[in-house]
Coordinates of C-alpha atoms in Angstrom, one line a residue:
M115 CA 23.1 44.8 35.9
A116 CA 22.4 43.2 39.3
E117 CA 25.2 40.8 38.8
H118 CA 27.6 43.6 38.1
V119 CA 26.6 45.4 41.3
D120 CA 27.1 42.3 43.4
S121 CA 30.5 41.7 41.9
H122 CA 31.4 45.3 42.5
N123 CA 30.4 45.0 46.2
E124 CA 32.4 41.8 46.6
N125 CA 35.6 43.4 45.3
H126 CA 35.2 46.3 47.8
P127 CA 34.8 44.8 51.3
T128 CA 34.4 48.3 52.9
Q129 CA 30.9 48.3 51.6
S130 CA 30.1 45.9 54.4
I131 CA 30.0 48.8 56.8
E132 CA 26.3 49.5 56.8
D133 CA 26.0 52.0 59.7
T134 CA 26.2 55.6 58.4
G135 CA 27.4 56.9 61.7
E136 CA 30.3 54.4 61.8
K137 CA 31.3 55.5 58.3
V138 CA 31.4 59.1 59.3
V139 CA 33.4 58.5 62.4
Y140 CA 35.9 56.4 60.5
L141 CA 36.3 59.0 57.8
L142 CA 36.7 61.9 60.2
V143 CA 39.2 60.2 62.5
Y144 CA 41.2 58.9 59.6
H145 CA 41.6 62.2 57.8
V146 CA 42.3 64.2 61.0
V147 CA 45.1 61.8 62.0
F148 CA 46.4 61.6 58.4
I149 CA 46.5 65.4 58.0
M150 CA 48.3 65.8 61.4
F151 CA 50.7 63.0 60.4
V152 CA 51.6 64.7 57.1
W153 CA 51.9 68.1 58.7
A154 CA 54.3 66.9 61.4
Y155 CA 56.3 64.9 58.8
W156 CA 56.6 68.0 56.6
Q157 CA 57.8 70.2 59.5
T158 CA 60.3 67.6 60.6
I159 CA 61.8 67.4 57.1
F160 CA 61.8 71.0 56.0
T161 CA 62.6 72.8 59.3
K162 CA 66.2 73.9 59.0
P163 CA 68.3 72.9 62.0
M164 CA 69.5 75.8 64.1
N165 CA 73.2 76.5 64.3
P166 CA 75.2 78.3 67.1
L167 CA 74.9 82.1 67.3
K168 CA 77.7 84.3 66.1
E169 CA 78.9 84.9 69.7
F170 CA 80.2 81.3 69.7
H171 CA 82.2 81.7 66.5
L172 CA 85.8 82.8 66.7
S173 CA 86.5 86.3 65.5
H174 CA 89.1 86.8 62.8
S175 CA 91.6 88.1 65.4
D176 CA 91.0 85.1 67.6
K177 CA 91.5 82.7 64.7
E178 CA 94.8 84.3 63.9
L179 CA 95.9 84.1 67.5
L180 CA 95.0 80.5 67.7
E181 CA 96.8 79.6 64.5
R182 CA 100.0 81.5 65.5
E183 CA 100.2 79.8 68.9
D184 CA 101.8 76.3 68.8
R185 CA 101.9 75.7 72.5
G186 CA 98.8 74.1 74.1
E187 CA 99.0 76.4 77.1
S188 CA 98.8 79.5 75.0
Q189 CA 95.9 78.1 73.0
Q190 CA 94.3 77.2 76.3
E191 CA 94.4 80.7 77.5
I192 CA 92.8 82.0 74.3
L193 CA 89.8 79.6 74.4
R194 CA 89.4 80.1 78.1
R195 CA 89.2 83.9 77.7
I196 CA 86.5 83.5 75.0
A197 CA 84.6 80.9 77.0
K198 CA 84.3 83.2 80.0
D199 CA 81.9 85.4 78.0
L200 CA 79.6 82.6 77.0
P201 CA 77.2 80.4 79.0
I202 CA 79.1 77.2 78.4
Y203 CA 79.1 74.6 81.2
T204 CA 79.8 71.3 79.5
R205 CA 83.3 70.0 78.7
T206 CA 85.0 67.2 76.8
N207 CA 85.9 64.0 78.6
S208 CA 89.3 65.4 79.4
G209 CA 87.9 68.6 80.9
A210 CA 88.6 70.8 77.9
I211 CA 86.3 73.4 76.3
R212 CA 84.3 71.7 73.5
F213 CA 85.8 73.4 70.4
C214 CA 84.8 72.5 66.8
D215 CA 87.8 72.7 64.5
R216 CA 85.7 72.4 61.3
C217 CA 83.2 75.2 62.2
Q218 CA 85.8 77.2 64.2
L219 CA 83.5 77.8 67.1
L220 CA 83.0 76.9 70.8
K221 CA 80.2 74.5 71.0
P222 CA 77.3 75.5 73.1
D223 CA 75.9 73.1 75.7
R224 CA 74.2 70.1 74.0
C225 CA 75.5 71.1 70.6
H226 CA 77.3 68.6 68.4
H227 CA 78.8 68.5 64.9
C228 CA 76.9 66.5 62.4
S229 CA 79.2 64.7 60.0
V230 CA 76.4 64.3 57.4
C231 CA 75.3 68.0 57.4
D232 CA 78.9 69.1 58.2
K233 CA 77.5 71.7 60.6
C234 CA 77.2 72.1 64.4
I235 CA 73.6 71.5 65.4
L236 CA 72.0 73.0 68.5
K237 CA 70.8 70.3 70.9
M238 CA 71.4 67.7 68.3
D239 CA 69.6 64.4 68.9
H240 CA 70.5 62.4 65.8
H241 CA 70.6 62.6 62.0
C242 CA 67.5 60.8 60.8
P243 CA 67.8 59.1 57.4
W244 CA 64.0 58.7 57.3
V245 CA 63.4 62.5 57.2
N246 CA 66.8 63.3 55.6
N247 CA 67.4 65.9 58.3
C248 CA 69.1 66.5 61.6
V249 CA 66.7 66.2 64.5
G250 CA 67.7 68.9 67.1
F251 CA 66.4 71.9 69.0
A252 CA 64.5 73.4 66.0
N253 CA 62.5 70.4 65.0
Y254 CA 62.6 67.9 68.0
K255 CA 59.0 68.7 68.9
F256 CA 57.9 68.1 65.3
F257 CA 59.8 64.8 65.3
M258 CA 57.9 63.7 68.5
L259 CA 54.6 64.6 66.9
F260 CA 55.5 62.8 63.7
L261 CA 56.2 59.6 65.8
L262 CA 52.9 60.1 67.7
Y263 CA 50.6 60.7 64.7
S264 CA 52.3 58.0 62.6
L265 CA 51.7 55.6 65.5
L266 CA 48.1 56.6 65.8
Y267 CA 47.7 56.3 62.1
C268 CA 48.9 52.7 62.1
L269 CA 47.0 51.8 65.2
F270 CA 43.8 53.2 63.7
I271 CA 44.3 51.1 60.5
T272 CA 45.0 48.0 62.6
A273 CA 42.0 48.5 64.8
T274 CA 39.5 49.1 61.9
D275 CA 40.9 46.2 59.9
L276 CA 40.9 43.7 62.8
Q277 CA 37.3 42.6 62.3
Y278 CA 37.9 41.8 58.6
F279 CA 41.2 40.1 59.5
I280 CA 39.3 37.8 61.8
K281 CA 36.7 37.1 59.1
F282 CA 39.5 36.2 56.8
W283 CA 40.4 33.2 58.9
T284 CA 36.8 32.2 59.6
N285 CA 35.9 32.3 55.9
G286 CA 33.6 35.2 56.5
L287 CA 34.8 37.3 53.6
P288 CA 33.8 36.9 49.9
D289 CA 36.2 34.7 48.0
T290 CA 37.9 37.5 46.0
Q291 CA 41.4 38.9 45.8
A292 CA 40.4 41.8 48.0
K293 CA 40.7 39.6 51.1
F294 CA 44.4 39.2 50.6
H295 CA 44.7 43.0 50.6
I296 CA 43.1 43.0 54.0
L297 CA 45.6 40.4 55.2
F298 CA 48.6 42.5 53.9
L299 CA 47.2 45.7 55.3
F300 CA 46.7 44.3 58.8
F301 CA 50.2 42.8 59.0
S302 CA 52.0 45.8 57.6
A303 CA 50.1 48.3 59.9
S304 CA 50.5 46.1 63.0
M305 CA 54.3 45.6 62.4
F306 CA 54.8 49.4 61.8
S307 CA 52.8 50.0 65.0
V308 CA 55.1 47.8 67.1
S309 CA 58.3 49.5 65.7
L310 CA 56.9 53.0 66.0
A311 CA 55.6 52.4 69.5
S312 CA 59.0 51.3 70.7
L313 CA 60.7 54.3 69.2
F314 CA 58.0 56.7 70.5
I315 CA 58.2 55.3 74.0
Y316 CA 62.0 55.6 74.0
H317 CA 61.8 59.3 73.0
C318 CA 59.1 59.9 75.6
W319 CA 61.5 58.6 78.1
L320 CA 64.2 60.9 76.8
V321 CA 61.9 63.9 77.0
C322 CA 61.0 63.0 80.6
K323 CA 64.7 62.8 81.5
N324 CA 65.6 65.9 79.4
R325 CA 68.2 63.9 77.4
S326 CA 69.0 63.6 73.7
T327 CA 69.9 60.4 72.1
L328 CA 73.5 61.4 72.1
E329 CA 73.4 62.2 75.8
A330 CA 71.8 58.9 76.5
V331 CA 74.7 57.1 74.8
R332 CA 77.3 59.4 76.3
S333 CA 76.4 61.5 79.3
P334 CA 77.4 65.2 79.3
V335 CA 80.5 66.2 81.2
F336 CA 80.5 69.2 83.4
R337 CA 83.4 70.7 85.3
H338 CA 82.7 68.6 88.3
G339 CA 82.4 65.4 86.2
T340 CA 80.0 63.3 84.2
D341 CA 76.3 63.8 85.1
K342 CA 73.6 62.1 83.0
N343 CA 70.9 64.1 84.8
G344 CA 72.6 67.5 84.6
F345 CA 69.9 69.1 82.5
S346 CA 66.9 67.4 84.1
L347 CA 64.6 69.8 85.9
G348 CA 61.8 67.4 86.7
F349 CA 59.1 65.8 84.5
S350 CA 56.9 68.9 84.2
K351 CA 59.7 71.3 83.3
N352 CA 61.4 68.8 81.0
F353 CA 58.2 68.3 79.1
R354 CA 57.5 72.1 78.8
Q355 CA 61.1 72.7 77.6
V356 CA 60.2 70.7 74.5
F357 CA 56.5 71.4 74.0
G358 CA 56.2 74.9 75.6
D359 CA 54.1 76.5 78.2
E360 CA 50.8 76.8 76.3
V361 CA 48.8 73.6 76.2
K362 CA 46.9 74.5 73.1
Y363 CA 50.2 74.3 71.0
W364 CA 51.3 70.9 72.4
P365 CA 49.5 68.7 69.7
I366 CA 50.1 71.1 66.8
P367 CA 53.3 71.0 64.7
V368 CA 54.2 74.6 65.3
F369 CA 57.4 75.7 67.1
S370 CA 56.7 76.3 70.8
S371 CA 59.9 75.0 72.5
L372 CA 61.4 77.1 75.3
G373 CA 64.8 78.8 75.1
D374 CA 67.2 79.7 72.3
G375 CA 69.0 76.4 71.9
C376 CA 72.4 77.9 72.9
S377 CA 72.0 77.7 76.7
F378 CA 70.0 75.5 79.0
P379 CA 69.2 75.6 82.7
T380 CA 70.7 72.9 84.8
C381 CA 69.9 71.2 88.1
L382 CA 73.5 71.7 89.3
V383 CA 74.3 73.6 92.4
N384 CA 78.0 73.7 91.9
L385 CA 78.1 75.8 88.8
D386 CA 81.3 76.5 86.8
P387 CA 83.0 79.4 88.5
E388 CA 84.7 80.5 85.3
Q389 CA 81.4 80.9 83.4
P390 CA 78.7 83.6 83.5
S391 CA 75.8 83.1 85.9
S392 CA 72.9 81.1 84.5
P393 CA 69.3 82.3 84.9
T394 CA 68.9 80.1 87.9
G395 CA 69.8 82.9 90.3
S396 CA 70.9 86.5 90.6
N397 CA 74.2 86.7 92.5
P398 CA 74.9 90.4 93.1
A399 CA 78.6 89.8 93.1
N400 CA 78.5 88.6 89.5
K401 CA 75.9 91.1 88.3
S402 CA 78.3 94.0 87.5
A403 CA 80.7 91.7 85.8
A404 CA 78.0 90.3 83.6
E405 CA 77.0 93.7 82.4
G406 CA 80.2 94.1 80.5
R407 CA 80.0 90.9 78.6
Q408 CA 79.1 90.7 74.9
F409 CA 76.8 87.8 75.3
P410 CA 73.2 88.7 76.4
S411 CA 72.8 88.5 80.2
K412 CA 69.6 86.6 79.7
P413 CA 70.3 84.0 76.9
L414 CA 67.0 82.2 77.6
R415 CA 63.6 83.3 76.8
E416 CA 61.5 84.7 79.6
S417 CA 59.3 81.6 79.5
Q418 CA 62.3 79.3 80.0
S419 CA 63.6 81.4 82.9
R420 CA 60.4 80.6 84.7
L421 CA 61.4 77.0 84.6
L422 CA 63.9 77.8 87.3
T423 CA 62.5 80.7 89.2
S424 CA 59.4 78.7 90.1
T425 CA 61.4 76.1 92.0
P426 CA 64.5 77.4 93.8
S427 CA 65.1 74.1 95.7
W428 CA 68.2 73.1 93.7
S429 CA 69.7 76.6 93.4
E430 CA 70.2 78.3 96.7
N431 CA 72.1 81.5 96.2
E432 CA 74.0 81.1 99.4
T433 CA 75.0 77.5 98.5
A434 CA 76.0 78.5 95.0
T435 CA 78.2 81.3 96.3
D436 CA 80.0 79.0 98.6
K437 CA 80.6 76.6 95.7
D438 CA 81.9 79.4 93.5
R439 CA 84.4 80.4 96.1
K440 CA 85.6 76.8 96.5
G441 CA 85.8 76.3 92.7
A442 CA 87.7 79.6 92.1
S443 CA 91.0 77.8 93.0
N444 CA 90.5 75.0 90.5
P445 CA 93.2 74.7 87.8
G446 CA 92.5 75.5 84.1
M447 CA 91.6 73.1 81.4
T448 CA 93.3 71.6 78.4
I449 CA 92.2 71.9 74.8
E450 CA 90.7 69.0 72.9
N451 CA 89.2 69.8 69.5
E452 CA 86.1 67.8 68.6
A453 CA 84.8 67.6 65.0

C-alpha cells in the first residue's frame, strides 16, 4: 500500500507543493484568470458585428436613380446629396464618397466591407480566423480582453512551472514520464506568451493612437488629404472610446464602448464643409439646417460627446467657421465604388 502511494505521488509532481496557502493562491488565481479568459473569448466569438444604420443605405428611389444614370457626374450629384445628410468625413484615395456597391450603402467613417462575412462592418479592425468572426466596433473591447487574459493565463502557467522546469535540468524531479509533461507545458506556455504579448502590445498601441489595423496599414483619407491621426483625441480619450467612462467595466467583458459606431469625433479643425456638423462644436449658422436632416443631430452618445466638450483646444468655433467659409468653394468629388 505504501509503495502504491509513493508511486502515485511520483507520477503527480504537483503534490510537491506542501504549503497549503500556496495551493490556495494558485487555485484561486488560475480559476479567476481562466474564467475571465473563457468569458472574453466567448464574447469575441459570439458577439455579432454591427452593420451601418438604415440611414446609410440607399432608398429604393435612390437606387433607381443611380441605376438609370450612366454619366459619372449625375451619379456624383446623387451620392453627394445623400452624403450631405450623414456624418461622413472620410473619402476614398481619389476623394470620392466611400460607397459599397455590394451592400448598396454609403460607408460610415471607419467602416469597411468584409469579404469573408460579405457585409460592411462598423469600425472594422480585421477578420480573425481564430475567433471565426469580424473584430470591429461591437467586439473590439472583448478582443482586447481576450488577448489580455490569454496572455495572463500563459504567463501564470509559465511562472508556476518555472521551478519544476529548472529541477528538470538539475535532476531534481522523480524519474517518471511526468517530468516530460512539465517540459512540454513550459515550452508551449512560454512560446504562446511571446506571441500573445507581441499581438497584445501592438493592439495597445493601436488603442492609444485610436487606429484600427486597417487604418494602420492604410491611413484614412479626409477631404483635406490623408491623416493617420485624424481620429486621435489623446491617450485618455482614445482609451475611453474603447473601454468606456466607468472604470469598473474596464476589466469585464461587457460592452461599454462609447458612441454608436457610425460616427466618430475627430481632431480636425478644418472639417468638411459639405457635411453636417460633428458634436465637436455648436455653430449657430448650421444649427437650423441640421434640424431638417433625417439623420439624428447627435449621432454620438452623450458620454462620447463629452470626449470633445471637455477639451475644446482643437475645435475653436471661430477657426472652424473660417475653415468652412474657405472650403465652401472647393469643387465636388468623383465616385469610386469600393467593395
